[in-house]
Amino acid sequence: MIDFAEMRRAMVDAQVRANDVTDLRIVAAMMETPRERFVPAGLRNFAYIDDDLLVKEGNPSRYLMEPMVLAKLLQAAEIGPDALVLDVGAASGYSTAVLAKLAGQVVALEEDAALAAQGSAVLVDLGLLNAAYVQGTMTAGWPAEAPYDVILLNGSVDSAPETLLAQLKPGGRLVAVLGRGRAGRATIFTKTTGGIGSRVVFDAAVPTLPGFEARLSFVF
């Protein structure tokens, strides 16, 4: 029988702690969250691999981000215990579950109805009552609960959408991977009185978040 608790411990030690994630709240949250509950039954043996994990095939396919990248994005976001967080592209809910252990309230935004239903059921089963799913267009955010202290994008994007940046509180942060493949850069955007500031925090390559691809334009 597979010892998921041991696999979880190995993931945290080898992928999270070993990659400069020093926030003990994040370490504890990932140690406590059963990632295997958020992946298809046939892939549970691979729930703790050091890679992005497919949770739904199709066009588009959907993934859980690599644990190390997620942990480092959360650390960059500096999520306080009273924070209101928007988890964009929550998919089956693993990132939402981790966030629920760090923040005061989490809104999980997902377009795919089946993934939202699956994730919502697991969150309830785990007793994470400070997190809830909403279904809607990911690029539109969820203005009904705005403004947010933190917005997390679960996948790479070509640019930070103005619609989402507008839903941040003053001092709020949006964290995302900008660019595709080896060109990906984990970036934190901060809303200030003067506008939006940004800084790159580390290199990262994760699957693209559907709907956030830049539109092609023609030059005549």
Short mmCIF file of N, CA and C in Angstrom, two decimals, residues 3 8 15 30-31 39 79-80 88 90 94 99 104 109 122 138 157-158 160 166 202 207:
data_model
loop_
_atom_site.label_atom_id
_atom_site.label_comp_id
_atom_site.label_asym_id
_atom_site.label_seq_id
_atom_site.Cartn_x
_atom_site.Cartn_y
_atom_site.Cartn_z
N ASP A 3 2.31 4.78 0.80
CA ASP A 3 2.33 5.67 1.96
C ASP A 3 2.39 7.11 1.45
N ARG A 8 4.55 12.69 0.68
CA ARG A 8 4.34 14.11 0.91
C ARG A 8 5.54 14.71 1.65
N GLN A 15 11.71 19.08 -2.64
CA GLN A 15 11.28 20.05 -3.65
C GLN A 15 11.00 21.44 -3.08
N MET A 30 1.83 22.62 3.02
CA MET A 30 2.06 21.61 1.99
C MET A 30 2.29 20.24 2.61
N MET A 31 2.80 20.20 3.83
CA MET A 31 2.97 18.94 4.53
C MET A 31 1.63 18.35 4.93
N VAL A 39 -5.97 14.74 -7.71
CA VAL A 39 -5.58 14.24 -9.02
C VAL A 39 -6.46 13.04 -9.38
N ILE A 79 1.50 36.03 2.01
CA ILE A 79 0.08 35.92 2.36
C ILE A 79 -0.10 35.92 3.87
N GLY A 80 -0.80 36.90 4.39
CA GLY A 80 -1.07 36.99 5.81
C GLY A 80 -2.28 36.17 6.21
N VAL A 88 -6.89 32.01 -9.28
CA VAL A 88 -7.38 31.99 -10.65
C VAL A 88 -6.89 30.73 -11.37
N ALA A 90 -8.10 27.56 -10.54
CA ALA A 90 -7.89 26.67 -9.40
C ALA A 90 -7.90 25.20 -9.80
N TYR A 94 -5.98 21.92 -5.56
CA TYR A 94 -4.84 21.75 -4.65
C TYR A 94 -4.29 23.09 -4.17
N LEU A 99 -3.69 27.37 0.01
CA LEU A 99 -3.98 28.76 0.32
C LEU A 99 -4.91 28.88 1.53
N GLY A 104 -7.08 34.13 5.20
CA GLY A 104 -8.35 34.19 5.91
C GLY A 104 -9.49 33.66 5.08
N LEU A 109 -11.45 30.50 -8.45
CA LEU A 109 -12.11 30.80 -9.72
C LEU A 109 -11.73 29.75 -10.75
N VAL A 122 -13.86 18.10 -2.54
CA VAL A 122 -12.69 17.73 -1.74
C VAL A 122 -12.43 18.76 -0.65
N MET A 138 -11.95 33.08 -16.41
CA MET A 138 -10.77 33.34 -15.58
C MET A 138 -10.16 34.70 -15.85
N VAL A 157 1.25 33.02 -18.20
CA VAL A 157 0.46 33.98 -18.98
C VAL A 157 1.44 34.83 -19.77
N ASP A 158 0.94 35.42 -20.84
CA ASP A 158 1.81 36.26 -21.66
C ASP A 158 1.98 37.65 -21.08
N ALA A 160 0.29 40.31 -17.56
CA ALA A 160 -0.62 40.43 -16.42
C ALA A 160 -1.87 41.17 -16.86
N ALA A 166 -6.70 45.35 -11.58
CA ALA A 166 -7.67 46.34 -11.06
C ALA A 166 -8.43 45.81 -9.86
N PHE A 202 11.98 34.61 -9.76
CA PHE A 202 12.76 33.42 -10.13
C PHE A 202 12.32 32.95 -11.52
N PRO A 207 2.82 25.05 -17.46
CA PRO A 207 1.85 25.08 -18.56
C PRO A 207 1.09 26.40 -18.62
#
